[in-house]
């Protein structure tokens, strides 16, 4: 695969520039969306609310695949990272509301923490583009 077959999308996250990463990368028939929180710029949405943070984060991740002409029906994998096991049901409820009709494979992990302690949920997703001309 040549480098011109790989496209990247930035979201404006302050960490993208300082850490050197893209929000989403399309390579071949896959689009990968990296760790996405409920931050939009420097504002954290849903502070203290894992359900709201999960909804905002997944919506931002789905918006990122939209930059490649994809929608929620293209999502084949999700990952949820939580800081507290008590938040599993809240994050799961948000996931079901967004992805119930699509039913991607999913992984949920409880982690020690995130770069900002107010973050309760971080998500990733993978989408399938089908046959792509290279």
mmCIF file of N, CA and C in Angstrom:
data_model
loop_
_atom_site.group_PDB
_atom_site.id
_atom_site.type_symbol
_atom_site.label_atom_id
_atom_site.label_comp_id
_atom_site.label_asym_id
_atom_site.label_seq_id
_atom_site.Cartn_x
_atom_site.Cartn_y
_atom_site.Cartn_z
ATOM 1 N N UNK A 1 0.850 -1.172 0.000
ATOM 2 C CA UNK A 1 0.000 0.000 0.000
ATOM 3 C C UNK A 1 0.897 1.236 0.000
ATOM 4 N N UNK A 2 0.662 2.131 -0.913
ATOM 5 C CA UNK A 2 1.469 3.343 -0.985
ATOM 6 C C UNK A 2 0.957 4.382 -0.006
ATOM 7 N N UNK A 3 1.808 5.352 0.319
ATOM 8 C CA UNK A 3 1.424 6.369 1.294
ATOM 9 C C UNK A 3 0.242 7.203 0.814
ATOM 10 N N UNK A 4 0.057 7.337 -0.510
ATOM 11 C CA UNK A 4 -1.086 8.105 -0.995
ATOM 12 C C UNK A 4 -2.393 7.326 -0.835
ATOM 13 N N UNK A 5 -2.318 6.044 -0.496
ATOM 14 C CA UNK A 5 -3.510 5.250 -0.243
ATOM 15 C C UNK A 5 -3.977 5.403 1.196
ATOM 16 N N UNK A 6 -3.229 6.159 2.003
ATOM 17 C CA UNK A 6 -3.583 6.389 3.396
ATOM 18 C C UNK A 6 -3.985 7.847 3.549
ATOM 19 N N UNK A 7 -5.171 8.071 4.110
ATOM 20 C CA UNK A 7 -5.658 9.438 4.368
ATOM 21 C C UNK A 7 -5.878 9.619 5.854
ATOM 22 N N UNK A 8 -5.630 10.820 6.335
ATOM 23 C CA UNK A 8 -5.770 11.129 7.747
ATOM 24 C C UNK A 8 -6.700 12.317 7.947
ATOM 25 N N UNK A 9 -7.418 12.298 9.077
ATOM 26 C CA UNK A 9 -8.322 13.378 9.442
ATOM 27 C C UNK A 9 -7.965 13.840 10.851
ATOM 28 N N UNK A 10 -7.881 15.147 11.013
ATOM 29 C CA UNK A 10 -7.657 15.746 12.332
ATOM 30 C C UNK A 10 -8.990 16.263 12.861
ATOM 31 N N UNK A 11 -9.133 16.294 14.187
ATOM 32 C CA UNK A 11 -10.373 16.809 14.772
ATOM 33 C C UNK A 11 -10.172 18.119 15.512
ATOM 34 N N UNK A 12 -8.932 18.523 15.700
ATOM 35 C CA UNK A 12 -8.672 19.743 16.451
ATOM 36 C C UNK A 12 -8.405 19.499 17.926
ATOM 37 N N UNK A 13 -8.334 18.241 18.332
ATOM 38 C CA UNK A 13 -8.007 17.931 19.726
ATOM 39 C C UNK A 13 -6.645 18.521 20.059
ATOM 40 N N UNK A 14 -6.505 19.133 21.231
ATOM 41 C CA UNK A 14 -5.202 19.699 21.580
ATOM 42 C C UNK A 14 -4.095 18.640 21.651
ATOM 43 N N UNK A 15 -4.453 17.403 21.899
ATOM 44 C CA UNK A 15 -3.451 16.339 22.008
ATOM 45 C C UNK A 15 -2.966 15.849 20.655
ATOM 46 N N UNK A 16 -3.763 16.024 19.607
ATOM 47 C CA UNK A 16 -3.338 15.567 18.277
ATOM 48 C C UNK A 16 -2.040 16.235 17.852
ATOM 49 N N UNK A 17 -1.956 17.524 18.042
ATOM 50 C CA UNK A 17 -0.753 18.250 17.641
ATOM 51 C C UNK A 17 0.421 17.948 18.572
ATOM 52 N N UNK A 18 0.173 17.993 19.869
ATOM 53 C CA UNK A 18 1.289 17.807 20.806
ATOM 54 C C UNK A 18 1.794 16.369 20.846
ATOM 55 N N UNK A 19 0.935 15.390 20.557
ATOM 56 C CA UNK A 19 1.359 13.988 20.577
ATOM 57 C C UNK A 19 1.649 13.442 19.185
ATOM 58 N N UNK A 20 1.228 14.173 18.126
ATOM 59 C CA UNK A 20 1.507 13.751 16.762
ATOM 60 C C UNK A 20 0.657 12.597 16.273
ATOM 61 N N UNK A 21 -0.661 12.713 16.394
ATOM 62 C CA UNK A 21 -1.530 11.647 15.877
ATOM 63 C C UNK A 21 -2.732 12.248 15.158
ATOM 64 N N UNK A 22 -3.433 11.402 14.425
ATOM 65 C CA UNK A 22 -4.647 11.799 13.716
ATOM 66 C C UNK A 22 -5.856 11.207 14.426
ATOM 67 N N UNK A 23 -7.000 11.868 14.300
ATOM 68 C CA UNK A 23 -8.234 11.333 14.888
ATOM 69 C C UNK A 23 -8.628 10.048 14.171
ATOM 70 N N UNK A 24 -8.528 10.069 12.835
ATOM 71 C CA UNK A 24 -8.931 8.900 12.050
ATOM 72 C C UNK A 24 -7.975 8.718 10.882
ATOM 73 N N UNK A 25 -7.761 7.451 10.524
ATOM 74 C CA UNK A 25 -6.903 7.107 9.401
ATOM 75 C C UNK A 25 -7.630 6.080 8.539
ATOM 76 N N UNK A 26 -7.704 6.368 7.248
ATOM 77 C CA UNK A 26 -8.262 5.416 6.286
ATOM 78 C C UNK A 26 -7.101 4.759 5.561
ATOM 79 N N UNK A 27 -7.098 3.441 5.564
ATOM 80 C CA UNK A 27 -6.072 2.664 4.878
ATOM 81 C C UNK A 27 -6.761 1.452 4.264
ATOM 82 N N UNK A 28 -6.731 1.382 2.949
ATOM 83 C CA UNK A 28 -7.407 0.272 2.287
ATOM 84 C C UNK A 28 -8.895 0.321 2.557
ATOM 85 N N UNK A 29 -9.439 -0.809 2.991
ATOM 86 C CA UNK A 29 -10.885 -0.872 3.205
ATOM 87 C C UNK A 29 -11.302 -0.566 4.641
ATOM 88 N N UNK A 30 -10.363 -0.097 5.472
ATOM 89 C CA UNK A 30 -10.665 0.190 6.876
ATOM 90 C C UNK A 30 -10.459 1.666 7.201
ATOM 91 N N UNK A 31 -11.279 2.156 8.104
ATOM 92 C CA UNK A 31 -11.069 3.467 8.711
ATOM 93 C C UNK A 31 -11.007 3.234 10.214
ATOM 94 N N UNK A 32 -9.913 3.657 10.811
ATOM 95 C CA UNK A 32 -9.699 3.498 12.247
ATOM 96 C C UNK A 32 -9.821 4.850 12.922
ATOM 97 N N UNK A 33 -10.581 4.896 14.002
ATOM 98 C CA UNK A 33 -10.717 6.119 14.781
ATOM 99 C C UNK A 33 -10.089 5.857 16.136
ATOM 100 N N UNK A 34 -9.072 6.655 16.459
ATOM 101 C CA UNK A 34 -8.336 6.493 17.703
ATOM 102 C C UNK A 34 -9.117 6.993 18.902
ATOM 103 N N UNK A 35 -8.482 6.884 20.056
ATOM 104 C CA UNK A 35 -9.099 7.254 21.314
ATOM 105 C C UNK A 35 -9.808 8.602 21.242
ATOM 106 N N UNK A 36 -11.112 8.578 21.470
ATOM 107 C CA UNK A 36 -11.949 9.770 21.375
ATOM 108 C C UNK A 36 -12.687 9.951 22.692
ATOM 109 N N UNK A 37 -12.604 11.148 23.233
ATOM 110 C CA UNK A 37 -13.291 11.465 24.486
ATOM 111 C C UNK A 37 -14.419 12.438 24.196
ATOM 112 N N UNK A 38 -15.020 12.952 25.250
ATOM 113 C CA UNK A 38 -16.107 13.923 25.065
ATOM 114 C C UNK A 38 -15.588 15.359 25.061
ATOM 115 N N UNK A 39 -14.274 15.527 24.900
ATOM 116 C CA UNK A 39 -13.728 16.869 24.705
ATOM 117 C C UNK A 39 -14.041 17.334 23.291
ATOM 118 N N UNK A 40 -14.449 18.573 23.180
ATOM 119 C CA UNK A 40 -14.554 19.260 21.890
ATOM 120 C C UNK A 40 -13.743 20.530 22.066
ATOM 121 N N UNK A 41 -12.571 20.543 21.451
ATOM 122 C CA UNK A 41 -11.630 21.626 21.717
ATOM 123 C C UNK A 41 -11.140 21.502 23.146
ATOM 124 N N UNK A 42 -11.337 22.542 23.919
ATOM 125 C CA UNK A 42 -10.898 22.508 25.315
ATOM 126 C C UNK A 42 -12.055 22.314 26.289
ATOM 127 N N UNK A 43 -13.262 22.038 25.768
ATOM 128 C CA UNK A 43 -14.449 21.874 26.616
ATOM 129 C C UNK A 43 -14.779 20.393 26.756
ATOM 130 N N UNK A 44 -14.898 19.937 28.008
ATOM 131 C CA UNK A 44 -15.312 18.562 28.283
ATOM 132 C C UNK A 44 -16.824 18.537 28.463
ATOM 133 N N UNK A 45 -17.519 17.787 27.614
ATOM 134 C CA UNK A 45 -18.966 17.647 27.723
ATOM 135 C C UNK A 45 -19.296 16.459 28.623
ATOM 136 N N UNK A 46 -20.324 16.621 29.438
ATOM 137 C CA UNK A 46 -20.771 15.533 30.301
ATOM 138 C C UNK A 46 -19.873 15.284 31.496
ATOM 139 N N UNK A 47 -19.259 16.321 32.026
ATOM 140 C CA UNK A 47 -18.370 16.121 33.178
ATOM 141 C C UNK A 47 -19.126 15.406 34.303
ATOM 142 N N UNK A 48 -18.559 14.311 34.781
ATOM 143 C CA UNK A 48 -19.161 13.527 35.850
ATOM 144 C C UNK A 48 -20.250 12.570 35.392
ATOM 145 N N UNK A 49 -20.565 12.536 34.110
ATOM 146 C CA UNK A 49 -21.668 11.732 33.579
ATOM 147 C C UNK A 49 -21.154 10.764 32.505
ATOM 148 N N UNK A 50 -20.921 9.501 32.867
ATOM 149 C CA UNK A 50 -20.356 8.551 31.902
ATOM 150 C C UNK A 50 -21.266 8.283 30.708
ATOM 151 N N UNK A 51 -22.563 8.322 30.905
ATOM 152 C CA UNK A 51 -23.500 8.120 29.802
ATOM 153 C C UNK A 51 -23.331 9.241 28.763
ATOM 154 N N UNK A 52 -23.344 10.479 29.220
ATOM 155 C CA UNK A 52 -23.208 11.617 28.314
ATOM 156 C C UNK A 52 -21.830 11.627 27.659
ATOM 157 N N UNK A 53 -20.785 11.326 28.423
ATOM 158 C CA UNK A 53 -19.450 11.283 27.838
ATOM 159 C C UNK A 53 -19.364 10.223 26.750
ATOM 160 N N UNK A 54 -19.951 9.060 26.977
ATOM 161 C CA UNK A 54 -19.923 8.004 25.960
ATOM 162 C C UNK A 54 -20.679 8.439 24.707
ATOM 163 N N UNK A 55 -21.858 9.055 24.874
ATOM 164 C CA UNK A 55 -22.631 9.513 23.713
ATOM 165 C C UNK A 55 -21.861 10.543 22.909
ATOM 166 N N UNK A 56 -21.278 11.518 23.588
ATOM 167 C CA UNK A 56 -20.536 12.569 22.880
ATOM 168 C C UNK A 56 -19.312 11.976 22.191
ATOM 169 N N UNK A 57 -18.590 11.107 22.887
ATOM 170 C CA UNK A 57 -17.379 10.512 22.312
ATOM 171 C C UNK A 57 -17.711 9.667 21.079
ATOM 172 N N UNK A 58 -18.728 8.817 21.171
ATOM 173 C CA UNK A 58 -19.094 7.999 20.015
ATOM 174 C C UNK A 58 -19.618 8.863 18.867
ATOM 175 N N UNK A 59 -20.355 9.908 19.173
ATOM 176 C CA UNK A 59 -20.835 10.803 18.122
ATOM 177 C C UNK A 59 -19.651 11.462 17.410
ATOM 178 N N UNK A 60 -18.656 11.891 18.171
ATOM 179 C CA UNK A 60 -17.455 12.484 17.561
ATOM 180 C C UNK A 60 -16.713 11.461 16.705
ATOM 181 N N UNK A 61 -16.633 10.223 17.176
ATOM 182 C CA UNK A 61 -15.955 9.167 16.414
ATOM 183 C C UNK A 61 -16.702 8.869 15.116
ATOM 184 N N UNK A 62 -18.028 8.829 15.176
ATOM 185 C CA UNK A 62 -18.831 8.602 13.966
ATOM 186 C C UNK A 62 -18.690 9.797 13.020
ATOM 187 N N UNK A 63 -18.625 11.005 13.566
ATOM 188 C CA UNK A 63 -18.392 12.182 12.724
ATOM 189 C C UNK A 63 -17.058 12.059 11.981
ATOM 190 N N UNK A 64 -16.052 11.495 12.640
ATOM 191 C CA UNK A 64 -14.729 11.346 12.008
ATOM 192 C C UNK A 64 -14.800 10.419 10.797
ATOM 193 N N UNK A 65 -15.557 9.321 10.872
ATOM 194 C CA UNK A 65 -15.661 8.444 9.696
ATOM 195 C C UNK A 65 -16.488 9.107 8.609
ATOM 196 N N UNK A 66 -17.347 10.051 9.003
ATOM 197 C CA UNK A 66 -18.112 10.815 8.024
ATOM 198 C C UNK A 66 -17.212 11.610 7.093
ATOM 199 N N UNK A 67 -16.031 11.973 7.562
ATOM 200 C CA UNK A 67 -15.055 12.684 6.727
ATOM 201 C C UNK A 67 -14.599 11.823 5.549
ATOM 202 N N UNK A 68 -14.819 10.517 5.638
ATOM 203 C CA UNK A 68 -14.457 9.579 4.577
ATOM 204 C C UNK A 68 -15.693 9.093 3.819
ATOM 205 N N UNK A 69 -16.828 9.746 4.049
ATOM 206 C CA UNK A 69 -18.057 9.383 3.350
ATOM 207 C C UNK A 69 -18.774 8.192 3.949
ATOM 208 N N UNK A 70 -18.439 7.822 5.185
ATOM 209 C CA UNK A 70 -19.062 6.669 5.835
ATOM 210 C C UNK A 70 -20.067 7.133 6.882
ATOM 211 N N UNK A 71 -20.924 6.198 7.287
ATOM 212 C CA UNK A 71 -21.873 6.501 8.352
ATOM 213 C C UNK A 71 -21.878 5.357 9.359
ATOM 214 N N UNK A 72 -22.781 5.429 10.282
ATOM 215 C CA UNK A 72 -22.822 4.461 11.385
ATOM 216 C C UNK A 72 -22.963 3.017 10.889
ATOM 217 N N UNK A 73 -23.595 2.823 9.748
ATOM 218 C CA UNK A 73 -23.757 1.479 9.195
ATOM 219 C C UNK A 73 -22.445 0.834 8.778
ATOM 220 N N UNK A 74 -21.394 1.611 8.678
ATOM 221 C CA UNK A 74 -20.072 1.097 8.313
ATOM 222 C C UNK A 74 -19.260 0.624 9.503
ATOM 223 N N UNK A 75 -19.730 0.903 10.719
ATOM 224 C CA UNK A 75 -18.969 0.582 11.928
ATOM 225 C C UNK A 75 -19.005 -0.924 12.181
ATOM 226 N N UNK A 76 -17.824 -1.531 12.306
ATOM 227 C CA UNK A 76 -17.737 -2.973 12.538
ATOM 228 C C UNK A 76 -17.124 -3.322 13.894
ATOM 229 N N UNK A 77 -16.461 -2.368 14.559
ATOM 230 C CA UNK A 77 -15.858 -2.627 15.868
ATOM 231 C C UNK A 77 -15.874 -1.360 16.699
ATOM 232 N N UNK A 78 -16.181 -1.528 17.993
ATOM 233 C CA UNK A 78 -16.062 -0.431 18.946
ATOM 234 C C UNK A 78 -15.267 -0.917 20.153
ATOM 235 N N UNK A 79 -14.628 0.057 20.801
ATOM 236 C CA UNK A 79 -13.951 -0.214 22.072
ATOM 237 C C UNK A 79 -14.321 0.905 23.033
ATOM 238 N N UNK A 80 -14.617 0.532 24.266
ATOM 239 C CA UNK A 80 -14.912 1.506 25.311
ATOM 240 C C UNK A 80 -13.923 1.293 26.444
ATOM 241 N N UNK A 81 -13.330 2.384 26.870
ATOM 242 C CA UNK A 81 -12.419 2.369 28.011
ATOM 243 C C UNK A 81 -13.059 3.220 29.097
ATOM 244 N N UNK A 82 -13.217 2.653 30.277
ATOM 245 C CA UNK A 82 -13.848 3.342 31.404
ATOM 246 C C UNK A 82 -12.884 3.387 32.579
ATOM 247 N N UNK A 83 -13.032 4.408 33.416
ATOM 248 C CA UNK A 83 -12.192 4.478 34.610
ATOM 249 C C UNK A 83 -12.829 3.804 35.811
ATOM 250 N N UNK A 84 -14.128 3.502 35.738
ATOM 251 C CA UNK A 84 -14.815 2.886 36.877
ATOM 252 C C UNK A 84 -15.757 1.790 36.392
ATOM 253 N N UNK A 85 -15.711 0.639 37.029
ATOM 254 C CA UNK A 85 -16.618 -0.448 36.678
ATOM 255 C C UNK A 85 -18.072 -0.037 36.930
ATOM 256 N N UNK A 86 -18.291 0.874 37.851
ATOM 257 C CA UNK A 86 -19.666 1.334 38.141
ATOM 258 C C UNK A 86 -20.318 1.996 36.926
ATOM 259 N N UNK A 87 -19.510 2.422 35.932
ATOM 260 C CA UNK A 87 -20.019 3.138 34.769
ATOM 261 C C UNK A 87 -20.337 2.230 33.576
ATOM 262 N N UNK A 88 -20.173 0.924 33.760
ATOM 263 C CA UNK A 88 -20.389 -0.011 32.655
ATOM 264 C C UNK A 88 -21.808 0.097 32.095
ATOM 265 N N UNK A 89 -22.806 0.109 32.956
ATOM 266 C CA UNK A 89 -24.187 0.157 32.473
ATOM 267 C C UNK A 89 -24.490 1.465 31.742
ATOM 268 N N UNK A 90 -23.982 2.579 32.258
ATOM 269 C CA UNK A 90 -24.233 3.877 31.630
ATOM 270 C C UNK A 90 -23.593 3.944 30.242
ATOM 271 N N UNK A 91 -22.346 3.522 30.143
ATOM 272 C CA UNK A 91 -21.669 3.523 28.844
ATOM 273 C C UNK A 91 -22.318 2.520 27.895
ATOM 274 N N UNK A 92 -22.688 1.370 28.418
ATOM 275 C CA UNK A 92 -23.358 0.364 27.601
ATOM 276 C C UNK A 92 -24.692 0.844 27.061
ATOM 277 N N UNK A 93 -25.424 1.607 27.869
ATOM 278 C CA UNK A 93 -26.711 2.165 27.428
ATOM 279 C C UNK A 93 -26.494 3.149 26.275
ATOM 280 N N UNK A 94 -25.473 3.991 26.395
ATOM 281 C CA UNK A 94 -25.173 4.935 25.311
ATOM 282 C C UNK A 94 -24.772 4.180 24.042
ATOM 283 N N UNK A 95 -23.955 3.138 24.204
ATOM 284 C CA UNK A 95 -23.533 2.332 23.052
ATOM 285 C C UNK A 95 -24.739 1.708 22.365
ATOM 286 N N UNK A 96 -25.645 1.132 23.147
ATOM 287 C CA UNK A 96 -26.831 0.493 22.574
ATOM 288 C C UNK A 96 -27.691 1.501 21.815
ATOM 289 N N UNK A 97 -27.885 2.681 22.382
ATOM 290 C CA UNK A 97 -28.692 3.698 21.708
ATOM 291 C C UNK A 97 -28.104 4.078 20.346
ATOM 292 N N UNK A 98 -26.798 4.113 20.259
ATOM 293 C CA UNK A 98 -26.150 4.542 19.017
ATOM 294 C C UNK A 98 -25.992 3.386 18.032
ATOM 295 N N UNK A 99 -25.617 2.211 18.518
ATOM 296 C CA UNK A 99 -25.210 1.117 17.634
ATOM 297 C C UNK A 99 -26.135 -0.091 17.618
ATOM 298 N N UNK A 100 -27.280 -0.031 18.263
ATOM 299 C CA UNK A 100 -28.148 -1.206 18.363
ATOM 300 C C UNK A 100 -28.521 -1.784 17.007
ATOM 301 N N UNK A 101 -28.817 -0.935 16.037
ATOM 302 C CA UNK A 101 -29.211 -1.424 14.717
ATOM 303 C C UNK A 101 -28.030 -1.970 13.924
ATOM 304 N N UNK A 102 -26.816 -1.568 14.292
ATOM 305 C CA UNK A 102 -25.616 -1.952 13.549
ATOM 306 C C UNK A 102 -24.963 -3.201 14.140
ATOM 307 N N UNK A 103 -24.925 -3.279 15.459
ATOM 308 C CA UNK A 103 -24.355 -4.411 16.202
ATOM 309 C C UNK A 103 -22.897 -4.716 15.839
ATOM 310 N N UNK A 104 -21.986 -3.738 16.004
ATOM 311 C CA UNK A 104 -20.565 -4.035 15.774
ATOM 312 C C UNK A 104 -20.042 -4.935 16.881
ATOM 313 N N UNK A 105 -18.903 -5.591 16.634
ATOM 314 C CA UNK A 105 -18.250 -6.285 17.734
ATOM 315 C C UNK A 105 -17.750 -5.198 18.681
ATOM 316 N N UNK A 106 -17.652 -5.533 19.962
ATOM 317 C CA UNK A 106 -17.298 -4.499 20.924
ATOM 318 C C UNK A 106 -16.458 -5.067 22.055
ATOM 319 N N UNK A 107 -15.596 -4.225 22.573
ATOM 320 C CA UNK A 107 -14.776 -4.552 23.732
ATOM 321 C C UNK A 107 -14.928 -3.430 24.736
ATOM 322 N N UNK A 108 -15.040 -3.790 26.012
ATOM 323 C CA UNK A 108 -15.115 -2.803 27.077
ATOM 324 C C UNK A 108 -14.052 -3.144 28.104
ATOM 325 N N UNK A 109 -13.254 -2.139 28.446
ATOM 326 C CA UNK A 109 -12.176 -2.322 29.411
ATOM 327 C C UNK A 109 -12.261 -1.266 30.498
ATOM 328 N N UNK A 110 -11.893 -1.637 31.704
ATOM 329 C CA UNK A 110 -11.751 -0.677 32.789
ATOM 330 C C UNK A 110 -10.265 -0.425 32.950
ATOM 331 N N UNK A 111 -9.888 0.859 32.905
ATOM 332 C CA UNK A 111 -8.486 1.264 32.970
ATOM 333 C C UNK A 111 -8.252 2.119 34.213
ATOM 334 N N UNK A 112 -6.997 2.350 34.505
ATOM 335 C CA UNK A 112 -6.660 3.115 35.703
ATOM 336 C C UNK A 112 -7.028 4.592 35.596
ATOM 337 N N UNK A 113 -6.877 5.170 34.426
ATOM 338 C CA UNK A 113 -7.206 6.582 34.284
ATOM 339 C C UNK A 113 -6.816 7.108 32.923
ATOM 340 N N UNK A 114 -7.115 8.397 32.711
ATOM 341 C CA UNK A 114 -6.821 9.066 31.455
ATOM 342 C C UNK A 114 -5.970 10.299 31.711
ATOM 343 N N UNK A 115 -5.556 10.957 30.651
ATOM 344 C CA UNK A 115 -4.677 12.121 30.736
ATOM 345 C C UNK A 115 -5.323 13.258 31.540
ATOM 346 N N UNK A 116 -6.627 13.365 31.512
ATOM 347 C CA UNK A 116 -7.366 14.341 32.314
ATOM 348 C C UNK A 116 -8.288 13.546 33.243
ATOM 349 N N UNK A 117 -8.184 13.733 34.561
ATOM 350 C CA UNK A 117 -8.971 12.910 35.487
ATOM 351 C C UNK A 117 -10.480 13.096 35.380
ATOM 352 N N UNK A 118 -10.951 14.122 34.691
ATOM 353 C CA UNK A 118 -12.396 14.315 34.504
ATOM 354 C C UNK A 118 -12.955 13.398 33.430
ATOM 355 N N UNK A 119 -12.080 12.824 32.605
ATOM 356 C CA UNK A 119 -12.522 11.903 31.558
ATOM 357 C C UNK A 119 -12.885 10.575 32.201
ATOM 358 N N UNK A 120 -14.097 10.122 31.957
ATOM 359 C CA UNK A 120 -14.578 8.840 32.474
ATOM 360 C C UNK A 120 -14.633 7.774 31.391
ATOM 361 N N UNK A 121 -14.734 8.211 30.133
ATOM 362 C CA UNK A 121 -14.935 7.301 29.005
ATOM 363 C C UNK A 121 -14.067 7.758 27.832
ATOM 364 N N UNK A 122 -13.426 6.794 27.197
ATOM 365 C CA UNK A 122 -12.739 7.035 25.926
ATOM 366 C C UNK A 122 -13.143 5.898 25.000
ATOM 367 N N UNK A 123 -13.344 6.200 23.713
ATOM 368 C CA UNK A 123 -13.829 5.187 22.779
ATOM 369 C C UNK A 123 -12.961 5.157 21.529
ATOM 370 N N UNK A 124 -13.026 4.040 20.840
ATOM 371 C CA UNK A 124 -12.408 3.862 19.525
ATOM 372 C C UNK A 124 -13.413 3.140 18.650
ATOM 373 N N UNK A 125 -13.261 3.287 17.352
ATOM 374 C CA UNK A 125 -14.075 2.462 16.467
ATOM 375 C C UNK A 125 -13.331 2.175 15.177
ATOM 376 N N UNK A 126 -13.820 1.166 14.497
ATOM 377 C CA UNK A 126 -13.288 0.772 13.196
ATOM 378 C C UNK A 126 -14.471 0.637 12.248
ATOM 379 N N UNK A 127 -14.285 1.155 11.044
ATOM 380 C CA UNK A 127 -15.337 1.081 10.029
ATOM 381 C C UNK A 127 -14.786 0.395 8.781
ATOM 382 N N UNK A 128 -15.685 -0.190 8.014
ATOM 383 C CA UNK A 128 -15.348 -0.914 6.788
ATOM 384 C C UNK A 128 -15.865 -0.118 5.593
ATOM 385 N N UNK A 129 -14.960 0.117 4.636
ATOM 386 C CA UNK A 129 -15.313 0.884 3.439
ATOM 387 C C UNK A 129 -15.672 0.009 2.255
ATOM 388 N N UNK A 130 -15.531 -1.289 2.362
ATOM 389 C CA UNK A 130 -15.756 -2.147 1.212
ATOM 390 C C UNK A 130 -14.596 -2.036 0.253
ATOM 391 N N UNK A 131 -14.809 -2.406 -0.971
ATOM 392 C CA UNK A 131 -13.741 -2.337 -1.970
ATOM 393 C C UNK A 131 -13.346 -0.884 -2.203
ATOM 394 N N UNK A 132 -12.060 -0.622 -2.102
ATOM 395 C CA UNK A 132 -11.537 0.713 -2.296
ATOM 396 C C UNK A 132 -10.520 0.680 -3.417
ATOM 397 N N UNK A 133 -10.616 1.632 -4.343
ATOM 398 C CA UNK A 133 -9.616 1.730 -5.409
ATOM 399 C C UNK A 133 -8.311 2.237 -4.818
ATOM 400 N N UNK A 134 -7.204 1.597 -5.141
ATOM 401 C CA UNK A 134 -5.906 2.054 -4.638
ATOM 402 C C UNK A 134 -5.082 2.610 -5.777
#
